Amino acid sequence: MGVYNITVLKGDGIGPDIVSEAMNVLEAIGKKYGHTFNFNEKAVGGCAIDEFGVPLPDDTLEACKNCDSILLGAVGGPKWDHLPSHLRPEAGALLKLRSSLGLYANLRPAIIHKALSAASPIKAEIIGDSLDILVVRELTGGIYFGERGYREGKYGQEAFDVEAYSEYEVKRIAKQAFEAAMKRNKKVTSVDKANVLESSKLWRKVVTEVAKDYPEVELDHMYVDNAAMQLVRNPKHFDVIVTSNIFGDIISDEASQITGSIGMLPSASLAEGTFGMYEPIHGSAPDIAGMDIANPIATILSASMMLKFSFGLIEEAEDIENAVTAVLDKGYRTPDIYVDGTTKVGTKEMGRLICENI
Ligand code: NAD
């Protein structure tokens, strides 16, 4: 029986709709297992710009630094698109949160539930009736954070961005991947471009070293171009994929697209230790905000990842996953995953049904 302090950042668009349902689900878990979840709601993104003039107020960042974990909805929307990038909700809030909190590991499961397998754009004979891949992306290093600039070159002005990784950075993300694989099907595919890039050669060497500490886990290496192909050709090859920031950005989006349902996919961004920020992979969907039709499952499954990765509450996390599966198996669908013959429900009703199945 534990007490957990969660900073809640509902954000913009559908953020408030979907995060409220994830909070209800955590309450239901608390009631069943005797845990207390203390929610501290703070402003972030466009709504913080409107209220405080900045996308990440100091008070919000302080609350994020002084809690056990963060539950985030989504930020951004057309209202704030004209602002300079450091004031935009996405760059000004999300990138700053990641770097200020040392969130170096991004975990994105790409899961196809049996009941939704028809939604995948991949042929049934390739995808089978379900799929479960975990992409572990390095989040605070590499080319997105490397040296950059402009200089005079042979043919006039040129621009450059540097991809650099230290042994330390590769080792800690590789460990995350192997630890995750130990709780799954014990297979890691490390994705790099070691036939061309020095940074990838170091990446491959360090990942191979880390693998020695996990003899039960099978490791293979794959060039990123091949990985992009295999994800659509033979996705069942993969269990855990570990890769750099830029490759992970692309590969994780590709992996999520083959599931066919953006409203279903959660994510975790982890710091060293147990601290993490949990959010759905989709954006703020301003087109459907406040209409009680957004799918809350990605956010609810993000809360489940929080229980698993930050609080070590494995049984409780699985309880949420099983409740989601049960509700889908009974044929309930939000409009984004609705097909003929199923029962259409709104955001609140989907949240209520999941609570009822806990
Ligand atoms: P989006 O993910 O918000 O929406 C894409 C499409 O998917 C829309 O049609 C939307 O209605 C639908 N959709 C998304 N989530 C859904 C859900 N839970 N249930 C049902 N349908 C859902 O992407 P976008 O339209 O490119 O971006 C909208 C805003 O969100 C932009 O301002 C963008 O910058 C921001 N954004 C934020 C994040 C984040 O906060 N992490 C991530 C991506 C985009």
Tab-separated table of C-alpha atoms and ligand atoms in Angstrom:
chain	number	residue	atom	x	y	z
A	1	MET	CA	0.000	0.000	0.000
A	2	GLY	CA	1.764	3.114	-1.182
A	3	VAL	CA	1.345	6.848	-1.493
A	4	TYR	CA	2.338	8.299	-4.866
A	5	ASN	CA	2.578	11.983	-5.790
A	6	ILE	CA	1.739	12.623	-9.428
A	7	THR	CA	2.011	15.959	-11.200
A	8	VAL	CA	-0.804	16.113	-13.726
A	9	LEU	CA	-0.340	18.227	-16.862
A	10	LYS	CA	-3.569	18.018	-18.838
A	11	GLY	CA	-2.432	20.522	-21.466
A	12	ASP	CA	-4.459	21.561	-24.498
A	13	GLY	CA	-7.093	20.232	-26.894
A	14	ILE	CA	-8.293	16.777	-25.843
A	15	GLY	CA	-5.688	16.717	-23.013
A	16	PRO	CA	-8.231	17.516	-20.258
A	17	ASP	CA	-10.780	14.993	-21.666
A	18	ILE	CA	-8.401	12.025	-21.786
A	19	VAL	CA	-6.277	12.721	-18.696
A	20	SER	CA	-9.405	12.959	-16.520
A	21	GLU	CA	-10.279	9.396	-17.529
A	22	ALA	CA	-6.749	8.146	-16.759
A	23	MET	CA	-7.042	9.776	-13.303
A	24	ASN	CA	-10.355	7.962	-12.738
A	25	VAL	CA	-8.680	4.675	-13.657
A	26	LEU	CA	-5.827	5.338	-11.197
A	27	GLU	CA	-8.433	6.117	-8.519
A	28	ALA	CA	-10.109	2.777	-9.242
A	29	ILE	CA	-6.747	1.003	-8.888
A	30	GLY	CA	-6.079	2.908	-5.654
A	31	LYS	CA	-9.410	1.811	-4.247
A	32	LYS	CA	-8.885	-1.849	-5.195
A	33	TYR	CA	-5.280	-2.194	-3.989
A	34	GLY	CA	-5.227	0.357	-1.144
A	35	HIS	CA	-2.861	2.880	-2.765
A	36	THR	CA	-3.188	6.657	-2.580
A	37	PHE	CA	-2.509	8.713	-5.684
A	38	ASN	CA	-2.132	12.425	-4.910
A	39	PHE	CA	-2.751	14.508	-8.040
A	40	ASN	CA	-1.220	17.969	-8.349
A	41	GLU	CA	-2.579	19.678	-11.492
A	42	LYS	CA	-0.415	22.301	-13.201
A	43	ALA	CA	-0.637	24.349	-16.388
A	44	VAL	CA	1.446	23.494	-19.466
A	45	GLY	CA	1.407	24.312	-23.178
A	46	GLY	CA	-0.973	26.738	-24.830
A	47	CYS	CA	-3.221	27.127	-21.795
A	48	ALA	CA	-0.128	28.110	-19.761
A	49	ILE	CA	0.761	30.698	-22.432
A	50	ASP	CA	-2.748	32.150	-22.154
A	51	GLU	CA	-2.635	32.277	-18.367
A	52	PHE	CA	1.053	32.964	-17.573
A	53	GLY	CA	2.640	34.038	-20.888
A	54	VAL	CA	4.989	31.001	-21.102
A	55	PRO	CA	4.412	27.342	-22.093
A	56	LEU	CA	6.248	25.952	-19.048
A	57	PRO	CA	5.819	28.206	-15.982
A	58	ASP	CA	8.487	27.888	-13.233
A	59	ASP	CA	5.813	26.707	-10.824
A	60	THR	CA	4.942	23.822	-13.173
A	61	LEU	CA	8.593	22.822	-13.627
A	62	GLU	CA	9.130	22.916	-9.838
A	63	ALA	CA	6.104	20.647	-9.297
A	64	CYS	CA	7.497	18.267	-11.953
A	65	LYS	CA	10.871	18.151	-10.193
A	66	ASN	CA	9.271	17.425	-6.825
A	67	CYS	CA	6.952	14.523	-7.526
A	68	ASP	CA	7.157	10.788	-8.115
A	69	SER	CA	6.074	10.966	-11.755
A	70	ILE	CA	4.216	13.044	-14.326
A	71	LEU	CA	1.043	12.283	-16.253
A	72	LEU	CA	0.780	14.444	-19.374
A	73	GLY	CA	-2.028	14.860	-21.920
A	74	ALA	CA	-0.861	16.792	-24.976
A	75	VAL	CA	0.061	20.354	-25.847
A	76	GLY	CA	-0.328	22.699	-28.794
A	77	GLY	CA	-2.938	23.836	-31.262
A	78	PRO	CA	-3.533	26.318	-34.084
A	79	LYS	CA	-4.089	29.181	-31.620
A	80	TRP	CA	-0.376	29.180	-30.713
A	81	ASP	CA	1.175	28.136	-34.063
A	82	HIS	CA	2.254	31.689	-34.948
A	83	LEU	CA	4.539	32.038	-31.894
A	84	PRO	CA	8.366	31.815	-32.179
A	85	SER	CA	9.578	28.244	-31.566
A	86	HIS	CA	10.904	28.770	-27.992
A	87	LEU	CA	7.426	29.994	-26.997
A	88	ARG	CA	5.512	27.294	-28.893
A	89	PRO	CA	3.896	24.748	-26.576
A	90	GLU	CA	5.723	21.750	-28.090
A	91	ALA	CA	9.319	23.037	-28.130
A	92	GLY	CA	8.962	25.434	-25.195
A	93	ALA	CA	7.326	22.913	-22.887
A	94	LEU	CA	8.068	19.345	-24.001
A	95	LEU	CA	11.737	19.669	-24.977
A	96	LYS	CA	12.414	21.751	-21.863
A	97	LEU	CA	10.691	19.201	-19.639
A	98	ARG	CA	12.725	16.361	-21.168
A	99	SER	CA	16.068	18.101	-20.784
A	100	SER	CA	15.372	19.664	-17.348
A	101	LEU	CA	14.217	16.341	-15.925
A	102	GLY	CA	16.910	14.198	-17.594
A	103	LEU	CA	14.337	12.040	-19.381
A	104	TYR	CA	16.841	10.127	-21.517
A	105	ALA	CA	14.852	6.976	-22.380
A	106	ASN	CA	11.669	6.996	-24.421
A	107	LEU	CA	9.678	3.762	-24.363
A	108	ARG	CA	6.961	3.387	-26.963
A	109	PRO	CA	5.038	0.147	-27.233
A	110	ALA	CA	3.431	-0.516	-30.607
A	111	ILE	CA	0.680	-2.936	-29.729
A	112	ILE	CA	-2.114	-4.321	-31.865
A	113	HIS	CA	-4.921	-5.723	-29.764
A	114	LYS	CA	-6.495	-8.836	-31.196
A	115	ALA	CA	-9.887	-7.101	-31.339
A	116	LEU	CA	-8.405	-4.284	-33.472
A	117	SER	CA	-6.116	-6.257	-35.797
A	118	ALA	CA	-8.207	-5.284	-38.846
A	119	ALA	CA	-7.171	-1.630	-38.318
A	120	SER	CA	-3.551	-2.343	-39.269
A	121	PRO	CA	-2.627	-1.257	-42.804
A	122	ILE	CA	-0.419	-4.374	-43.028
A	123	LYS	CA	-1.878	-7.539	-44.600
A	124	ALA	CA	-3.444	-10.011	-42.166
A	125	GLU	CA	-1.086	-12.842	-43.205
A	126	ILE	CA	1.898	-10.710	-42.111
A	127	ILE	CA	0.504	-9.124	-38.974
A	128	GLY	CA	-1.381	-12.178	-37.631
A	129	ASP	CA	-3.979	-11.389	-34.999
A	130	SER	CA	-1.789	-9.269	-32.721
A	131	LEU	CA	1.554	-7.509	-32.429
A	132	ASP	CA	3.634	-6.212	-29.528
A	133	ILE	CA	6.855	-4.282	-30.197
A	134	LEU	CA	8.609	-1.938	-27.762
A	135	VAL	CA	10.749	0.849	-29.224
A	136	VAL	CA	13.351	2.191	-26.774
A	137	ARG	CA	14.649	5.504	-28.099
A	138	GLU	CA	17.561	7.527	-26.687
A	139	LEU	CA	16.005	10.931	-26.020
A	140	THR	CA	18.543	13.470	-24.783
A	141	GLY	CA	21.613	12.893	-26.969
A	142	GLY	CA	22.655	12.544	-30.577
A	143	ILE	CA	22.077	14.937	-33.423
A	144	TYR	CA	19.073	16.738	-31.886
A	145	PHE	CA	21.308	17.986	-29.065
A	146	GLY	CA	24.705	18.033	-30.845
A	147	GLU	CA	26.809	20.897	-32.117
A	148	ARG	CA	25.101	22.774	-34.932
A	149	GLY	CA	25.583	25.875	-37.003
A	150	TYR	CA	26.398	27.519	-40.296
A	151	ARG	CA	29.788	27.992	-41.941
A	152	GLU	CA	31.267	29.030	-45.257
A	153	GLY	CA	31.956	26.007	-47.419
A	154	LYS	CA	33.433	25.415	-50.861
A	155	TYR	CA	30.084	26.170	-52.502
A	156	GLY	CA	28.935	28.984	-50.206
A	157	GLN	CA	27.068	28.744	-46.953
A	158	GLU	CA	26.523	25.296	-45.442
A	159	ALA	CA	24.702	24.093	-42.353
A	160	PHE	CA	25.695	21.230	-40.084
A	161	ASP	CA	24.329	19.157	-37.182
A	162	VAL	CA	26.594	16.731	-35.328
A	163	GLU	CA	25.612	13.218	-34.246
A	164	ALA	CA	27.709	12.348	-31.182
A	165	TYR	CA	27.214	9.653	-28.541
A	166	SER	CA	29.288	8.830	-25.482
A	167	GLU	CA	29.818	5.280	-24.201
A	168	TYR	CA	27.946	6.321	-21.063
A	169	GLU	CA	24.845	7.431	-23.000
A	170	VAL	CA	24.732	4.251	-25.084
A	171	LYS	CA	25.298	2.016	-22.082
A	172	ARG	CA	22.427	3.441	-20.032
A	173	ILE	CA	19.888	3.275	-22.880
A	174	ALA	CA	21.046	-0.251	-23.790
A	175	LYS	CA	20.511	-1.312	-20.164
A	176	GLN	CA	16.957	0.062	-20.288
A	177	ALA	CA	16.296	-2.005	-23.401
A	178	PHE	CA	17.729	-5.224	-21.938
A	179	GLU	CA	15.864	-4.731	-18.651
A	180	ALA	CA	12.629	-4.244	-20.608
A	181	ALA	CA	13.364	-7.325	-22.744
A	182	MET	CA	13.828	-9.416	-19.590
A	183	LYS	CA	10.191	-8.624	-18.716
A	184	ARG	CA	9.043	-9.500	-22.259
A	185	ASN	CA	10.200	-11.979	-24.907
A	186	LYS	CA	13.935	-11.595	-24.201
A	187	LYS	CA	14.973	-10.289	-27.588
A	188	VAL	CA	16.673	-6.963	-28.416
A	189	THR	CA	17.296	-5.573	-31.898
A	190	SER	CA	19.782	-2.705	-31.861
A	191	VAL	CA	19.245	-0.375	-34.822
A	192	ASP	CA	22.148	1.699	-36.140
A	193	LYS	CA	24.034	2.672	-39.291
A	194	ALA	CA	27.363	1.097	-38.364
A	195	ASN	CA	28.305	0.516	-42.007
A	196	VAL	CA	28.697	4.314	-42.391
A	197	LEU	CA	28.691	6.233	-39.102
A	198	GLU	CA	31.437	6.253	-36.442
A	199	SER	CA	28.845	7.057	-33.778
A	200	SER	CA	26.968	3.902	-34.805
A	201	LYS	CA	30.154	1.789	-34.602
A	202	LEU	CA	30.589	2.880	-30.992
A	203	TRP	CA	26.855	2.302	-30.417
A	204	ARG	CA	27.127	-1.278	-31.686
A	205	LYS	CA	30.273	-2.019	-29.641
A	206	VAL	CA	28.742	-0.734	-26.389
A	207	VAL	CA	25.390	-2.496	-26.914
A	208	THR	CA	27.288	-5.764	-27.548
A	209	GLU	CA	29.202	-5.237	-24.272
A	210	VAL	CA	26.017	-4.567	-22.282
A	211	ALA	CA	24.438	-7.718	-23.766
A	212	LYS	CA	27.041	-9.842	-21.911
A	213	ASP	CA	25.256	-8.940	-18.649
A	214	TYR	CA	22.010	-10.377	-20.050
A	215	PRO	CA	22.884	-13.871	-21.332
A	216	GLU	CA	19.198	-14.835	-21.510
A	217	VAL	CA	18.445	-12.051	-23.985
A	218	GLU	CA	19.038	-12.645	-27.691
A	219	LEU	CA	20.652	-9.614	-29.385
A	220	ASP	CA	20.750	-8.815	-33.075
A	221	HIS	CA	21.935	-5.687	-34.893
A	222	MET	CA	20.165	-4.149	-37.858
A	223	TYR	CA	20.945	-1.170	-40.081
A	224	VAL	CA	18.251	1.465	-39.844
A	225	ASP	CA	17.287	1.256	-43.534
A	226	ASN	CA	16.754	-2.488	-43.190
A	227	ALA	CA	14.839	-2.000	-39.920
A	228	ALA	CA	12.470	0.427	-41.664
A	229	MET	CA	11.799	-2.275	-44.288
A	230	GLN	CA	11.496	-5.194	-41.865
A	231	LEU	CA	8.942	-3.314	-39.760
A	232	VAL	CA	6.446	-3.565	-42.593
A	233	ARG	CA	7.741	-6.796	-44.157
A	234	ASN	CA	8.205	-8.927	-41.074
A	235	PRO	CA	7.181	-6.963	-37.954
A	236	LYS	CA	6.985	-10.141	-35.893
A	237	HIS	CA	10.797	-10.294	-36.017
A	238	PHE	CA	10.924	-7.602	-33.325
A	239	ASP	CA	10.432	-7.653	-29.569
A	240	VAL	CA	12.454	-4.710	-28.191
A	241	ILE	CA	14.124	-2.239	-30.568
A	242	VAL	CA	16.809	0.040	-29.108
A	243	THR	CA	18.086	2.969	-31.111
A	244	SER	CA	19.397	6.527	-31.173
A	245	ASN	CA	17.382	9.716	-30.883
A	246	ILE	CA	16.953	10.483	-34.593
A	247	PHE	CA	16.517	6.866	-35.769
A	248	GLY	CA	14.098	6.273	-32.884
A	249	ASP	CA	12.064	9.318	-33.821
A	250	ILE	CA	11.400	7.833	-37.251
A	251	ILE	CA	11.226	4.131	-36.376
A	252	SER	CA	8.819	4.662	-33.467
A	253	ASP	CA	6.418	6.622	-35.682
A	254	GLU	CA	6.579	3.892	-38.311
A	255	ALA	CA	5.964	1.201	-35.675
A	256	SER	CA	2.955	3.119	-34.314
A	257	GLN	CA	1.454	3.536	-37.781
A	258	ILE	CA	1.427	-0.204	-38.430
A	259	THR	CA	-0.909	-0.595	-35.445
A	260	GLY	CA	-3.458	1.572	-37.264
A	261	SER	CA	-4.819	3.291	-34.166
A	262	ILE	CA	-3.065	6.380	-32.831
A	263	GLY	CA	-5.516	6.768	-29.951
A	264	MET	CA	-4.376	3.478	-28.411
A	265	LEU	CA	-0.635	3.980	-27.937
A	266	PRO	CA	1.031	5.070	-24.690
A	267	SER	CA	4.601	6.178	-24.000
A	268	ALA	CA	7.027	6.628	-21.139
A	269	SER	CA	10.025	8.940	-20.889
A	270	LEU	CA	12.304	7.802	-18.095
A	271	ALA	CA	15.081	9.431	-16.104
A	272	GLU	CA	17.749	7.544	-14.176
A	273	GLY	CA	16.133	5.865	-11.190
A	274	THR	CA	12.376	5.477	-11.218
A	275	PHE	CA	11.195	8.938	-12.252
A	276	GLY	CA	9.229	9.198	-15.491
A	277	MET	CA	6.836	11.224	-17.588
A	278	TYR	CA	3.939	9.332	-19.154
A	279	GLU	CA	1.860	10.515	-22.105
A	280	PRO	CA	-0.050	9.253	-25.138
A	281	ILE	CA	1.900	9.360	-28.411
A	282	HIS	CA	-0.779	11.391	-30.188
A	283	GLY	CA	-1.129	15.162	-30.135
A	284	SER	CA	-3.801	17.456	-28.736
A	285	ALA	CA	-6.310	16.722	-31.541
A	286	PRO	CA	-7.849	20.236	-31.442
A	287	ASP	CA	-10.407	19.122	-34.068
A	288	ILE	CA	-12.216	16.963	-31.494
A	289	ALA	CA	-11.384	18.747	-28.217
A	290	GLY	CA	-14.146	18.856	-25.593
A	291	MET	CA	-16.562	16.804	-27.736
A	292	ASP	CA	-16.441	13.656	-25.580
A	293	ILE	CA	-15.296	11.543	-28.544
A	294	ALA	CA	-11.493	11.318	-28.038
A	295	ASN	CA	-10.098	7.874	-27.284
A	296	PRO	CA	-8.704	7.912	-23.720
A	297	ILE	CA	-7.034	4.472	-23.962
A	298	ALA	CA	-3.537	5.742	-24.941
A	299	THR	CA	-3.515	7.910	-21.819
A	300	ILE	CA	-4.983	5.183	-19.620
A	301	LEU	CA	-2.273	2.781	-20.842
A	302	SER	CA	0.307	5.517	-20.149
A	303	ALA	CA	-0.914	5.510	-16.541
A	304	SER	CA	-0.466	1.735	-16.569
A	305	MET	CA	3.155	2.187	-17.739
A	306	MET	CA	3.642	4.627	-14.853
A	307	LEU	CA	2.556	1.970	-12.376
A	308	LYS	CA	4.924	-0.544	-13.957
A	309	PHE	CA	8.046	1.542	-14.570
A	310	SER	CA	7.965	4.234	-11.848
A	311	PHE	CA	6.133	2.525	-9.002
A	312	GLY	CA	6.928	-1.161	-9.623
A	313	LEU	CA	3.202	-2.029	-9.359
A	314	ILE	CA	3.208	-4.802	-11.948
A	315	GLU	CA	-0.041	-6.523	-10.952
A	316	GLU	CA	-1.913	-3.212	-10.867
A	317	ALA	CA	-0.498	-2.243	-14.288
A	318	GLU	CA	-1.605	-5.545	-15.763
A	319	ASP	CA	-5.028	-5.067	-14.202
A	320	ILE	CA	-5.426	-1.897	-16.304
A	321	GLU	CA	-4.169	-3.618	-19.483
A	322	ASN	CA	-6.572	-6.512	-18.920
A	323	ALA	CA	-9.473	-4.115	-18.297
A	324	VAL	CA	-8.750	-2.356	-21.617
A	325	THR	CA	-8.612	-5.689	-23.440
A	326	ALA	CA	-11.860	-6.824	-21.782
A	327	VAL	CA	-13.717	-3.651	-22.824
A	328	LEU	CA	-12.456	-3.984	-26.413
A	329	ASP	CA	-13.346	-7.675	-26.475
A	330	LYS	CA	-16.891	-6.767	-25.376
A	331	GLY	CA	-17.106	-4.612	-28.492
A	332	TYR	CA	-16.963	-1.071	-27.084
A	333	ARG	CA	-15.227	1.478	-29.331
A	334	THR	CA	-14.623	5.210	-29.406
A	335	PRO	CA	-15.348	6.701	-32.874
A	336	ASP	CA	-11.667	6.534	-34.021
A	337	ILE	CA	-11.637	2.713	-33.725
A	338	TYR	CA	-15.311	2.091	-34.458
A	339	VAL	CA	-16.314	-0.529	-37.048
A	340	ASP	CA	-19.737	-1.896	-37.968
A	341	GLY	CA	-21.104	-4.359	-35.456
A	342	THR	CA	-19.412	-2.733	-32.436
A	343	THR	CA	-20.859	-0.316	-29.854
A	344	LYS	CA	-19.849	3.330	-30.161
A	345	VAL	CA	-19.099	5.083	-26.854
A	346	GLY	CA	-17.663	8.469	-25.887
A	347	THR	CA	-14.531	9.372	-23.903
A	348	LYS	CA	-16.244	9.377	-20.518
A	349	GLU	CA	-18.137	6.143	-21.093
A	350	MET	CA	-14.958	4.385	-22.298
A	351	GLY	CA	-13.206	5.543	-19.124
A	352	ARG	CA	-16.106	4.381	-16.983
A	353	LEU	CA	-16.211	0.950	-18.645
A	354	ILE	CA	-12.484	0.451	-18.061
A	355	CYS	CA	-12.884	1.417	-14.382
A	356	GLU	CA	-15.789	-1.010	-14.108
A	357	ASN	CA	-13.556	-3.825	-15.418
A	358	ILE	CA	-10.832	-3.218	-12.818
B	1	NAD	P1	-2.827	14.731	-33.467
B	1	NAD	O1	-2.195	13.470	-32.973
B	1	NAD	O2	-3.260	15.686	-32.432
B	1	NAD	O3	-4.091	14.374	-34.389
B	1	NAD	C1	-3.992	13.626	-35.588
B	1	NAD	C2	-5.363	13.019	-35.929
B	1	NAD	O4	-5.616	11.949	-35.016
B	1	NAD	C3	-6.515	14.003	-35.750
B	1	NAD	O5	-7.479	13.735	-36.722
B	1	NAD	C4	-7.078	13.702	-34.383
B	1	NAD	O6	-8.444	13.997	-34.232
B	1	NAD	C5	-6.799	12.205	-34.281
B	1	NAD	N1	-6.552	11.800	-32.884
B	1	NAD	C6	-5.432	12.042	-32.154
B	1	NAD	N2	-5.564	11.535	-30.915
B	1	NAD	C7	-6.793	10.988	-30.859
B	1	NAD	C8	-7.519	10.323	-29.824
B	1	NAD	N3	-7.017	10.116	-28.604
B	1	NAD	N4	-8.752	9.887	-30.109
B	1	NAD	C9	-9.292	10.052	-31.331
B	1	NAD	N5	-8.662	10.674	-32.350
B	1	NAD	C10	-7.418	11.143	-32.107
B	1	NAD	O7	-1.761	15.400	-34.453
B	1	NAD	P2	-1.825	16.813	-35.189
B	1	NAD	O8	-3.213	17.090	-35.657
B	1	NAD	O9	-0.712	16.777	-36.138
B	1	NAD	O10	-1.449	17.852	-34.067
B	1	NAD	C11	-2.375	18.630	-33.320
B	1	NAD	C12	-1.606	19.452	-32.308
B	1	NAD	O11	-0.972	18.598	-31.373
B	1	NAD	C13	-0.514	20.296	-32.937
B	1	NAD	O12	-0.472	21.551	-32.304
B	1	NAD	C14	0.735	19.502	-32.646
B	1	NAD	O13	1.886	20.291	-32.626
B	1	NAD	C15	0.416	18.927	-31.281
B	1	NAD	N6	1.170	17.722	-30.922
B	1	NAD	C16	1.467	17.569	-29.611
B	1	NAD	C17	2.106	16.435	-29.204
B	1	NAD	C18	2.392	16.264	-27.724
B	1	NAD	O14	1.851	17.017	-26.932
B	1	NAD	N7	3.199	15.306	-27.348
B	1	NAD	C19	2.440	15.439	-30.108
B	1	NAD	C20	2.089	15.603	-31.449
B	1	NAD	C21	1.439	16.753	-31.844
